[in-house]
Tab-separated table of C-alpha atoms in Angstrom:
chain	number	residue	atom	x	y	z
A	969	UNK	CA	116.700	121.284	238.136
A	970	UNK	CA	120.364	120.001	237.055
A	971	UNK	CA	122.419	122.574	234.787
A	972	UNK	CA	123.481	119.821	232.886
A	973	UNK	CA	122.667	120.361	229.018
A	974	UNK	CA	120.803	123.464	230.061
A	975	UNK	CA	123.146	126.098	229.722
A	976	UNK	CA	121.628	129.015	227.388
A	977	UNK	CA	123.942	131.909	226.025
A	978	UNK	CA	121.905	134.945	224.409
A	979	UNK	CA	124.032	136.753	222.070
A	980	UNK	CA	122.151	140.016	222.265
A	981	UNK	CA	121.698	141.914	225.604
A	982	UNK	CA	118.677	144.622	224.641
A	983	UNK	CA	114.812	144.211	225.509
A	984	UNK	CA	114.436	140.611	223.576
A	985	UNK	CA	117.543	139.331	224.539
A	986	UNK	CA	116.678	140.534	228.085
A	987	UNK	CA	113.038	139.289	227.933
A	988	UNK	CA	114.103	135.755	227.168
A	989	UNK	CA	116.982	135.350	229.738
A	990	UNK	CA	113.926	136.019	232.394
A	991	UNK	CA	111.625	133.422	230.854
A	992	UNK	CA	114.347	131.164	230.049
A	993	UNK	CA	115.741	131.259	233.630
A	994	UNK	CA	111.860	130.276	235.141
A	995	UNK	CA	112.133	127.909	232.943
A	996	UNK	CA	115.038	125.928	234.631
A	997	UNK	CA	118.083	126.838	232.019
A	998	UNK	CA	121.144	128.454	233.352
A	999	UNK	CA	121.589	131.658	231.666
A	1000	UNK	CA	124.207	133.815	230.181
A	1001	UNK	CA	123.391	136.754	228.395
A	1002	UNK	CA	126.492	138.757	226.223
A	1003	UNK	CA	126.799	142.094	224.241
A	1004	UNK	CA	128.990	143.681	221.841
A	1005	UNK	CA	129.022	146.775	223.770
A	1006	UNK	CA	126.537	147.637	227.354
A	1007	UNK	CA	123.596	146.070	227.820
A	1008	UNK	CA	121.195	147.700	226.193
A	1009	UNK	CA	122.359	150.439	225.216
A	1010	UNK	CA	121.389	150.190	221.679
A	1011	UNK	CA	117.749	150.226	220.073
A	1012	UNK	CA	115.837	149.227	223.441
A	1013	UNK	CA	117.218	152.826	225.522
A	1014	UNK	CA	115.964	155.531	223.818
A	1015	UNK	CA	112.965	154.489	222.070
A	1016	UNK	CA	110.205	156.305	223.443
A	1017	UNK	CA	108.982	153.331	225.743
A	1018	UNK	CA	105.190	152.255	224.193
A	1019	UNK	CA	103.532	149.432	224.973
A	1020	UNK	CA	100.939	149.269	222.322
A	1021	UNK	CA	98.237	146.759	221.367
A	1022	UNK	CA	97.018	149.333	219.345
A	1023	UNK	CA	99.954	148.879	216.533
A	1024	UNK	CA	98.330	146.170	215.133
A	1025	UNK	CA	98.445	147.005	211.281
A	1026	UNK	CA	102.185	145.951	209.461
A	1027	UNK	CA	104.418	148.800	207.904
A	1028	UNK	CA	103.183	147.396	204.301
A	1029	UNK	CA	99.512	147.998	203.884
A	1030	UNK	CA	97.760	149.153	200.919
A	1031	UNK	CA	99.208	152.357	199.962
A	1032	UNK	CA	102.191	152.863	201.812
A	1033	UNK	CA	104.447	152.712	198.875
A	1034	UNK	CA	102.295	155.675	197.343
A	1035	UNK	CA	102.991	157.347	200.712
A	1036	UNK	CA	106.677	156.771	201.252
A	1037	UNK	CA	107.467	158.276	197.681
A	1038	UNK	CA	105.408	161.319	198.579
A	1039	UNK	CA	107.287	162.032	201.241
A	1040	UNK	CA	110.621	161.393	199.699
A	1041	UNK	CA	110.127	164.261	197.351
A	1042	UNK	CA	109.865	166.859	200.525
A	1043	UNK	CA	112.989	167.949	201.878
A	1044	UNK	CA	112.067	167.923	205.563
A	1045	UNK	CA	109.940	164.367	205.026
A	1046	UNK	CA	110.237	161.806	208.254
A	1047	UNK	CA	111.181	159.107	206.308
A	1048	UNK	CA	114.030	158.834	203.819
A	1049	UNK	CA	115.932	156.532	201.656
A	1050	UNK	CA	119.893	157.230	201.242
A	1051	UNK	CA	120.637	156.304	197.479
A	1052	UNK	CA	122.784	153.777	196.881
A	1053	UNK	CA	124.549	150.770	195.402
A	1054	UNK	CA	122.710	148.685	197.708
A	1055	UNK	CA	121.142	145.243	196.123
A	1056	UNK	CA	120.162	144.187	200.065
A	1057	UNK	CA	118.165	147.554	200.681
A	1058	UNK	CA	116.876	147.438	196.977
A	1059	UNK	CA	115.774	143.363	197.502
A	1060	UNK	CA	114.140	144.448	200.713
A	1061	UNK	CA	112.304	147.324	199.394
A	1062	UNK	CA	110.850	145.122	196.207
A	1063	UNK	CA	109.593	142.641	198.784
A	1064	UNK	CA	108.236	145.232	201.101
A	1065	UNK	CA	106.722	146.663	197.952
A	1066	UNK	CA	104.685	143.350	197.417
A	1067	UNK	CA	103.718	142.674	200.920
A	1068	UNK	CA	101.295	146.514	200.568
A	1069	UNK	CA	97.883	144.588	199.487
A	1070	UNK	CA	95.317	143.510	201.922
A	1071	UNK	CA	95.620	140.274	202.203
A	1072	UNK	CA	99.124	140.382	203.237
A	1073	UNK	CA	98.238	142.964	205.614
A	1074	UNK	CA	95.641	141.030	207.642
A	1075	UNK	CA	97.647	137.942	207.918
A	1076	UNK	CA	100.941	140.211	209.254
A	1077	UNK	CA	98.247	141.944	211.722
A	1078	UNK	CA	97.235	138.804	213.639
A	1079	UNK	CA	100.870	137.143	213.834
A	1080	UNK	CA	101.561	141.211	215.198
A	1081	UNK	CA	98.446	140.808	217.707
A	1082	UNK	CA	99.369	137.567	219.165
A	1083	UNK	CA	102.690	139.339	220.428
A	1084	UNK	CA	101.286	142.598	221.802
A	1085	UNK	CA	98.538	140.961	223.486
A	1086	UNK	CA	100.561	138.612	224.823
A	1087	UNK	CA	103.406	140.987	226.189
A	1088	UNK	CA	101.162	143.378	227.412
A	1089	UNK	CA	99.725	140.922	230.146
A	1090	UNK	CA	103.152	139.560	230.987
A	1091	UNK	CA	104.247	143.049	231.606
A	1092	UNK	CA	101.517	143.682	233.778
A	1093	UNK	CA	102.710	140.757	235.532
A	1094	UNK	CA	106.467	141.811	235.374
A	1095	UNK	CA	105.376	144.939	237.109
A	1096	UNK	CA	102.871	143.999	239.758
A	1097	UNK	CA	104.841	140.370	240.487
A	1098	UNK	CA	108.337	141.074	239.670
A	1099	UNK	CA	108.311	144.375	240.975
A	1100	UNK	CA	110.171	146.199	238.131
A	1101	UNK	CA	110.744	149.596	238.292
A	1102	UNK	CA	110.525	151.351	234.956
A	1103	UNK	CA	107.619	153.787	235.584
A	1104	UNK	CA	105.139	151.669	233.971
A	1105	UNK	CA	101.782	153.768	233.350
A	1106	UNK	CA	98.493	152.625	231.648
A	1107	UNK	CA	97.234	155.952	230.311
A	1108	UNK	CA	96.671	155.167	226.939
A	1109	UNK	CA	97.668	156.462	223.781
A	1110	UNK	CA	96.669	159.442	221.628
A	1111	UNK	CA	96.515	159.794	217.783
A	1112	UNK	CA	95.832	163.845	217.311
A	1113	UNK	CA	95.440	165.556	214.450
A	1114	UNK	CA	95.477	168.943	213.035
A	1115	UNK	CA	93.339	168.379	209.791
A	1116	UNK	CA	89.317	167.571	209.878
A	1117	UNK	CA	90.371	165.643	206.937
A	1118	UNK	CA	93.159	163.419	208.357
A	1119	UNK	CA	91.465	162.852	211.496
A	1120	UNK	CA	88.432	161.598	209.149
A	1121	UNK	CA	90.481	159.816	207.230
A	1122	UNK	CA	91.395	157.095	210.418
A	1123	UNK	CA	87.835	155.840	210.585
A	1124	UNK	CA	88.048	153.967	207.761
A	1125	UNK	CA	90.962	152.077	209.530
A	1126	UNK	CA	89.377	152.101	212.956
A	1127	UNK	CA	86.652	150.147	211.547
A	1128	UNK	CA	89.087	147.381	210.413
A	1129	UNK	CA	90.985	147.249	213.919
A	1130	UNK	CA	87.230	147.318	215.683
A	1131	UNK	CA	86.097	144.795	213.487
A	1132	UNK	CA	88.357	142.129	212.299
A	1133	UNK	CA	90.633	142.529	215.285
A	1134	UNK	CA	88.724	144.059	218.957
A	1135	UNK	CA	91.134	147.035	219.196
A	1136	UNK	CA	88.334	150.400	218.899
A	1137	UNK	CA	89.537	153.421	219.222
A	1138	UNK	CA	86.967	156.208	220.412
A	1139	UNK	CA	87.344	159.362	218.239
A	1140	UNK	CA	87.733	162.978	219.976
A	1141	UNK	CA	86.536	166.304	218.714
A	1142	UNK	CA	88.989	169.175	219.641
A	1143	UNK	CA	86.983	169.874	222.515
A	1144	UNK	CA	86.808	166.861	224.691
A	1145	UNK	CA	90.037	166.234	223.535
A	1146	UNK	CA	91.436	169.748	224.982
A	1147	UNK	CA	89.565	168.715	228.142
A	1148	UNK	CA	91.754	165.084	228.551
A	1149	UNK	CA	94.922	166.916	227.131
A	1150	UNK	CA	95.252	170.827	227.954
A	1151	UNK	CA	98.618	170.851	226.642
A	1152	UNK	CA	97.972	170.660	223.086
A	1153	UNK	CA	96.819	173.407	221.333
A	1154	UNK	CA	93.612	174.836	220.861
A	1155	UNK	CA	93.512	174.644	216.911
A	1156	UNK	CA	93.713	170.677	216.934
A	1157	UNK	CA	91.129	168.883	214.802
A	1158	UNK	CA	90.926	166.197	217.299
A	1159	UNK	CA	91.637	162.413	218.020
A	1160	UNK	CA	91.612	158.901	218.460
A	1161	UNK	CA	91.965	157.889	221.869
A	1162	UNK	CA	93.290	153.924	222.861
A	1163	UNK	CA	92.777	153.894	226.355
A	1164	UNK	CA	94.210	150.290	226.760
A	1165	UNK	CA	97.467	151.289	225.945
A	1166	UNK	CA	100.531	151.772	228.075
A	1167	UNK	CA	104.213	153.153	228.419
A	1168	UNK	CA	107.098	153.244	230.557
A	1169	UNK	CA	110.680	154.130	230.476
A	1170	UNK	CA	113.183	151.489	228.263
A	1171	UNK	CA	116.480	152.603	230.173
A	1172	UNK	CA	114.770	152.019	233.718
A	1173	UNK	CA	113.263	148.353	232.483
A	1174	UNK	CA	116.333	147.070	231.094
A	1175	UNK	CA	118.603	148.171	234.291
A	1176	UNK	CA	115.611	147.069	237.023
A	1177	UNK	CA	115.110	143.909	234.671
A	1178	UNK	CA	118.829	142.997	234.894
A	1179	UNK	CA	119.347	143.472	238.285
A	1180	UNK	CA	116.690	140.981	239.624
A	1181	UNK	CA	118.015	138.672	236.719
A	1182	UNK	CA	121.267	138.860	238.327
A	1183	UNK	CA	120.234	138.553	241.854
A	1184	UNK	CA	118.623	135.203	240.372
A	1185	UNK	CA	122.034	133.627	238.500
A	1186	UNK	CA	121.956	135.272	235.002
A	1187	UNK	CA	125.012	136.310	233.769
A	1188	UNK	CA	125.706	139.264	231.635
A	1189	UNK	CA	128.980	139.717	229.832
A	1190	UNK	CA	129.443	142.811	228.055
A	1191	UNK	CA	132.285	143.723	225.313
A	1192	UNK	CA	131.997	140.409	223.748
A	1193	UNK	CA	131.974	140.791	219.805
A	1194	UNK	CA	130.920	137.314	218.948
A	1195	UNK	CA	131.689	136.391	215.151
A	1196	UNK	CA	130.437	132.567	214.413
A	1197	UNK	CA	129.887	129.447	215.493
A	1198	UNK	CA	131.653	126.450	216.802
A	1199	UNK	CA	129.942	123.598	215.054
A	1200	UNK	CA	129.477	119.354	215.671
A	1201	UNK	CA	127.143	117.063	214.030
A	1202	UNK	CA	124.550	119.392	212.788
A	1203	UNK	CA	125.379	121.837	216.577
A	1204	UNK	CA	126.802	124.416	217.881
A	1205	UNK	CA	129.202	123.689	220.537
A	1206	UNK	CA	130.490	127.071	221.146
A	1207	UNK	CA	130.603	130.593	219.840
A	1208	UNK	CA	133.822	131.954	218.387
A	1209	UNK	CA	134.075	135.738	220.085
A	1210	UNK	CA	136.596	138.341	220.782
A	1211	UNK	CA	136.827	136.693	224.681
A	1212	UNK	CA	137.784	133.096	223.159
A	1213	UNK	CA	135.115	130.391	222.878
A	1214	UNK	CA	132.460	130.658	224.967
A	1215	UNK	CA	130.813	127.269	225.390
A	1216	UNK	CA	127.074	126.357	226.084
A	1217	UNK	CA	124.316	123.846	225.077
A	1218	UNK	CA	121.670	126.422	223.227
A	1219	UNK	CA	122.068	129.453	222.230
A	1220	UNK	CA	119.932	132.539	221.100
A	1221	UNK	CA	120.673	135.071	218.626
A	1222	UNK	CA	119.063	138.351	219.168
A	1223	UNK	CA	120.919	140.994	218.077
A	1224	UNK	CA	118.198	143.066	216.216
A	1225	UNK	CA	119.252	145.448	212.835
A	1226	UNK	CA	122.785	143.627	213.504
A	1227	UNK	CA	121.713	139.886	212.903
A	1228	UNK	CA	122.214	140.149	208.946
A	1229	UNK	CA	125.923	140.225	209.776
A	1230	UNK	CA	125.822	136.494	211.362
A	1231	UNK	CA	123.339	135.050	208.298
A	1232	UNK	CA	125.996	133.120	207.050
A	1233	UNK	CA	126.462	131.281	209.821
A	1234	UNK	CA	122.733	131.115	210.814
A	1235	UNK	CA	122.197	129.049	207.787
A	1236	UNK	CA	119.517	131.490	206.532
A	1237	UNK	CA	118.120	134.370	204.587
A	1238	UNK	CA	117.884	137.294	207.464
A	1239	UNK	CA	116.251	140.385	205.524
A	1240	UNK	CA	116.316	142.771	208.395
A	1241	UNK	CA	117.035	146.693	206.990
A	1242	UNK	CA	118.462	148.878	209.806
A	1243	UNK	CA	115.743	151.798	209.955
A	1244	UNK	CA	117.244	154.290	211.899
A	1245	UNK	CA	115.062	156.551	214.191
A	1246	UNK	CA	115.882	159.378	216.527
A	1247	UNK	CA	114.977	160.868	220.002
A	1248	UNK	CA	115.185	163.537	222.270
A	1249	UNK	CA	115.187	163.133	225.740
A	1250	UNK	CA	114.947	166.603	228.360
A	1251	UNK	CA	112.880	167.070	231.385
A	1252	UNK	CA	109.189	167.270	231.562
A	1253	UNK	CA	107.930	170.632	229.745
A	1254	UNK	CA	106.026	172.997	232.421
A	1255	UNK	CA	102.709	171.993	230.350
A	1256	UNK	CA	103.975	168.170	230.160
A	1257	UNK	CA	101.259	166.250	228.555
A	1258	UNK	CA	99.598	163.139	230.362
A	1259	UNK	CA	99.339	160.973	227.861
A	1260	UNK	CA	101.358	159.992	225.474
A	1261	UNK	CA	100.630	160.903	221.831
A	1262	UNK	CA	101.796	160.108	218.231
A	1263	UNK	CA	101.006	162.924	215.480
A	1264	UNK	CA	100.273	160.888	212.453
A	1265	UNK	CA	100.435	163.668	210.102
A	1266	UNK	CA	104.438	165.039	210.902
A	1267	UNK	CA	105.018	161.247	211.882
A	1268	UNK	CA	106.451	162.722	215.868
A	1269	UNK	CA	105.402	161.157	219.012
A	1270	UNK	CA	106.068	162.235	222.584
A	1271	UNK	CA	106.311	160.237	225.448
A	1272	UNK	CA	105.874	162.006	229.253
A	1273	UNK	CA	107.756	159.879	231.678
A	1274	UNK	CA	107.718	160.068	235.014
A	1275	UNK	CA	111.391	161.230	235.833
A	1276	UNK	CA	111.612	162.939	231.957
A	1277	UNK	CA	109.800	163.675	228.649
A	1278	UNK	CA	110.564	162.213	225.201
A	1279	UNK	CA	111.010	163.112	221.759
A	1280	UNK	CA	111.148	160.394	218.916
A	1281	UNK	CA	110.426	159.090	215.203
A	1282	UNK	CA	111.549	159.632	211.794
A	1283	UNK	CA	112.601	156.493	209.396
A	1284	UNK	CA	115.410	156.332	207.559
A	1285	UNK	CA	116.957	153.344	205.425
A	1286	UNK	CA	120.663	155.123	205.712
A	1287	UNK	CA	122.236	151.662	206.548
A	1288	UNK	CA	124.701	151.636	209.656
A	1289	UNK	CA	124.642	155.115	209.374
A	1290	UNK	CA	126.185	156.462	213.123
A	1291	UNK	CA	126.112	159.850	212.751
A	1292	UNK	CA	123.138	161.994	214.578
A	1293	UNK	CA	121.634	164.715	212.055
A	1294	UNK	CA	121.060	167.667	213.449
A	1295	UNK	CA	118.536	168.493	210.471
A	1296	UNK	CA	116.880	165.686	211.826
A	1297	UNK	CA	116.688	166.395	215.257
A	1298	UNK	CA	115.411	169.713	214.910
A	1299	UNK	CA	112.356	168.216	212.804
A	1300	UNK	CA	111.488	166.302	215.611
A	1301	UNK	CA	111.069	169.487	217.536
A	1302	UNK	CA	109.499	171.135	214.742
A	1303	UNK	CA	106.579	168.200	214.481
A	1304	UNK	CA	105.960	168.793	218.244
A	1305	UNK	CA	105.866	172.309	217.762
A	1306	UNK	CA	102.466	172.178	215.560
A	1307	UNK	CA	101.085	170.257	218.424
A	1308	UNK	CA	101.835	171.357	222.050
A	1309	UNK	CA	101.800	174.478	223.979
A	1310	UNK	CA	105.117	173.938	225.292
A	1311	UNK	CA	106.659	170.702	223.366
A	1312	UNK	CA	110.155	170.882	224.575
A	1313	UNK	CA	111.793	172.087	226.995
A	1314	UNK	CA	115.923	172.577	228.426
A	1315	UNK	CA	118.193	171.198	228.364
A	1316	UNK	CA	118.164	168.404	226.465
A	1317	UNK	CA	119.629	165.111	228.069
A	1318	UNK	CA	120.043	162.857	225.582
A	1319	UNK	CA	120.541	163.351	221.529
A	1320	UNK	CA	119.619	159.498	220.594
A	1321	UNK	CA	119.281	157.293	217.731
A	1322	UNK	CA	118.686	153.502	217.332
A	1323	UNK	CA	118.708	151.116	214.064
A	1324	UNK	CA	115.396	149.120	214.458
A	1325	UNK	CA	115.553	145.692	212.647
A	1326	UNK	CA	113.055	146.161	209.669
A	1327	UNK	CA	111.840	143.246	208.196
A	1328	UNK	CA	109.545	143.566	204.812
A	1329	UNK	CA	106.769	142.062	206.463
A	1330	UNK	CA	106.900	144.186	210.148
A	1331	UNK	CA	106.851	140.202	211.410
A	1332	UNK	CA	109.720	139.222	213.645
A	1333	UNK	CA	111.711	136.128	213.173
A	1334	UNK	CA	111.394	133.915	215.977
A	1335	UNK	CA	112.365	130.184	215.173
A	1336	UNK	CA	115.307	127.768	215.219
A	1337	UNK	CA	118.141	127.948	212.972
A	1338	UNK	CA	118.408	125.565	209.624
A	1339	UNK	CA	122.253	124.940	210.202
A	1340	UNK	CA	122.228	124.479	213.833
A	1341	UNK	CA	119.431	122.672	215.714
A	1342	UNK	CA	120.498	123.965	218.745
A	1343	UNK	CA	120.971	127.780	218.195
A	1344	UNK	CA	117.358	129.861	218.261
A	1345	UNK	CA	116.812	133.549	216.924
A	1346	UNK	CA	115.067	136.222	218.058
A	1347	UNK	CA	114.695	139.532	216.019
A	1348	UNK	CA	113.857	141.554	213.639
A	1349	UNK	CA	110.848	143.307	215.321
A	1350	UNK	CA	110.683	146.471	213.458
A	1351	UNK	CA	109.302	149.125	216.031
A	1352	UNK	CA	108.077	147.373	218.339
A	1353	UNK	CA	110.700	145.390	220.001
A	1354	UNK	CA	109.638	146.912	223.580
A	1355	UNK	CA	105.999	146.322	223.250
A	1356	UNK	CA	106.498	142.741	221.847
A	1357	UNK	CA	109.706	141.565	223.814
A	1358	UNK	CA	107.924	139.750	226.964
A	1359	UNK	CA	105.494	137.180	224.629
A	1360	UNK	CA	108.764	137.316	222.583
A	1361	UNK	CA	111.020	136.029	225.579
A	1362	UNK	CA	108.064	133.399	226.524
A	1363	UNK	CA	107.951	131.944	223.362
A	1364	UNK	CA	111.868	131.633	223.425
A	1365	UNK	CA	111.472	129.636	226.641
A	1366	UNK	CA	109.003	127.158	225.408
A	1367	UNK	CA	110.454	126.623	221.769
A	1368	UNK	CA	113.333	125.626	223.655
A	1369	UNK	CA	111.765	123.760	226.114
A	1370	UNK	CA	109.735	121.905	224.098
A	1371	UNK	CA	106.271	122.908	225.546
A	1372	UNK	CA	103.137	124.233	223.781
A	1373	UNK	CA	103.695	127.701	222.772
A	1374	UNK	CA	101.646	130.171	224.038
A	1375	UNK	CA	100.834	131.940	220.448
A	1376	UNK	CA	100.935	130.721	217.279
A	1377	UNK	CA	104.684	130.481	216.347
A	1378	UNK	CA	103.818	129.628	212.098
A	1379	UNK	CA	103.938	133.577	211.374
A	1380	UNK	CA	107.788	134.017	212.978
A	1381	UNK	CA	109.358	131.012	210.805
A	1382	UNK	CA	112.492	132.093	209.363
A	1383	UNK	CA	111.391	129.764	206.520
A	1384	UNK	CA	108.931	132.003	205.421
A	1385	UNK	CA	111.721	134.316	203.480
């Protein structure tokens, strides 16, 4: 197929921006992918790498406000607000405030579905096809608890994910559970167990993932601080960077927490919050779990790799906060403590943290730009940027193509703010 009018340039070179340069380049478009700084080395390397169809339910649901403002009032709570004169943060938080009803909360759940069924089949793909090396394992995924109570609690909302959306989890008493898992302790309460689940390691995808995108004619710039748009007749022509113009004939913005910056241009309300999360990463423990596991009630999860083991979590609306917190770091091992036998271990290898691109609704924006009808974006997928970014990048491909999408695009319209 001819180049000719098929030149794409991704501003953005994580997991999305990564994702769509592969499905864009099967597609037939010559691809150039650029980045501020290294390819991913923001949000998409030190998340801890799950691929979950079991995160179906949005961030707003019935009662999360109550929730959030519990927490705030404990010193060592996993999610935190920095005051301050902000009327962005303050906008967002009154919209996220009226998104927590049920209605709301179904119809975010199956635009959030669509995506993590789709991308966990093309990753399944990626890996037995493509050949990517990122230690991709389906083992599942474990919500354990220490309270009878708490663990309870979930069936209420494992009834709504059985019913309304065929994604059961099968609950665990502390005994079959210690049989699975013998590297939790022996005072757990139990679980919930998603066996379809998977994980794999963000830092290996993205550098296997490039490397076969190279070998097949992408090409990734990095160091290139783009700031607007070159425009003519109602498109963009070029983008105005640090490097010069760089010229093209589409273009894709997907530049995650960091998108609100290029609004202006864009034509558009972008209401992404930067909700900044943290991670450890160290070797695997001597009791290294199998599986990986979230612990809903300290709001940690752990992540055993392959070649490592991970720390991560915590959520807080500090803005473009770059500092790492020590305070928080240390509650990260503190959450694991209440959990695992062993749940760290020496020395650590990586002190990590990552602004993921809130939106109020936990829907990503995926859609074409109202001041440019050639320039695309892609963000804005809260936490799950990994688990959503290969129906993400597929999408991309056939908006711009022009083909039937795959999913239901209606819930990603930028419109919709």
């Amino acid at each position: 197929m001819s180049d000719t009018g098929r030149h794409v340039v991704i501003v953005g070179g994580g997991v999305i921006g990564t994702a769509s340069a592969h499905y864009l380049s099967r597609a037939g478009f010559r691809v150039t992918v650029l980045d501020r700084a290294g390819m991913g080395r923001a949000c998409s390397h030190g998340n801890c790498g799950l691929v979950c169809p079991s995160h179906v339910l949005p961030l707003a649901e019935p009662g999360a406000i109550r929730s959030a403002l519990k927490a705030m009032l404990s010193p060592n709570a996993p999610f935190s607000i920095k005051p301050r004169a902000d009327l962005r943060l303050w906008s967002w938080l009154w919209h996220f405030a009226w998104q927590c009803n049920r209605g709301d909360m179904l119809s975010a759940a199956h635009g959030i579905q669509s995506l993590l069924e789709s991308s966990l089949a093309e990753y399944q793909i990626l890996v037995d096809e493509e050949r990517l090396e990122c230690e991709w394992q389906r083992r599942g995924l474990l919500f354990v608890y220490r309270s009878p109570e708490a663990l309870a609690a979930y069936t209420e909302t494992n009834q709504l994910l059985s019913e309304t959306f065929h994604a059961p989890a099968r609950r665990m008493d502390a005994a079959e559970l210690l049989e699975l898992e013998p590297a939790l302790k022996p005072d757990v309460a139990g679980a919930w167990y998603y066996d379809h689940d998977a994980h794999l390691r963000p830092d290996k995808l993205l550098t296997s993932w490039r490397e076969r995108l190279a070998t097949a004619g992408v090409e990734f710039r990095e160091n290139v601080q783009v700031t607007g748009f070159e425009r003519s007749n109602g498109q963009s022509t070029g983008l105005r960077t640090s490097h010069g113009v760089i010229a093209g004939d589409r273009f894709l913005v997907a530049t995650g927490a960091l998108t609100p910056f290029l609004e202006t241009e864009l034509g558009c309300r972008i209401p992404i919050q930067p909700g900044k999360g943290y991670s450890l990463t160290m070797p695997r423990p001597g009791r290294c779990p199998g599986i990986p596991m979230i612990f809903p009630e300290h709001r940690v999860a752990v992540t055993p790799m392959e070649t490592g083991y991970r720390i991560g979590s915590i959520m807080e609306f500090a803005g473009y906060d770059r500092s790492i917190s020590p305070a928080r770091l240390e509650m990260l091992r503190r959450g694991a403590a209440h959990y695992l036998e062993e749940p760290w271990s020496e020395p650590v290898l990586e002190q990590w943290y990552g602004w993921r691109p809130m939106t109020w609704d936990s829907l990503p924006i995926i859609d074409r730009s109202p001041a440019h009808n050639n320039v695309w974006i892609a963000a804005g997928h809260n936490m799950l940027g990994l688990s959503m970014a290969p129906g993400t990048g597929r999408l991309v491909a056939e908006l711009m193509s022009g083909v039937e999408p795959h999913v239901d695009h209606r819930p990603y319209r930028v419109s919709r703010f």
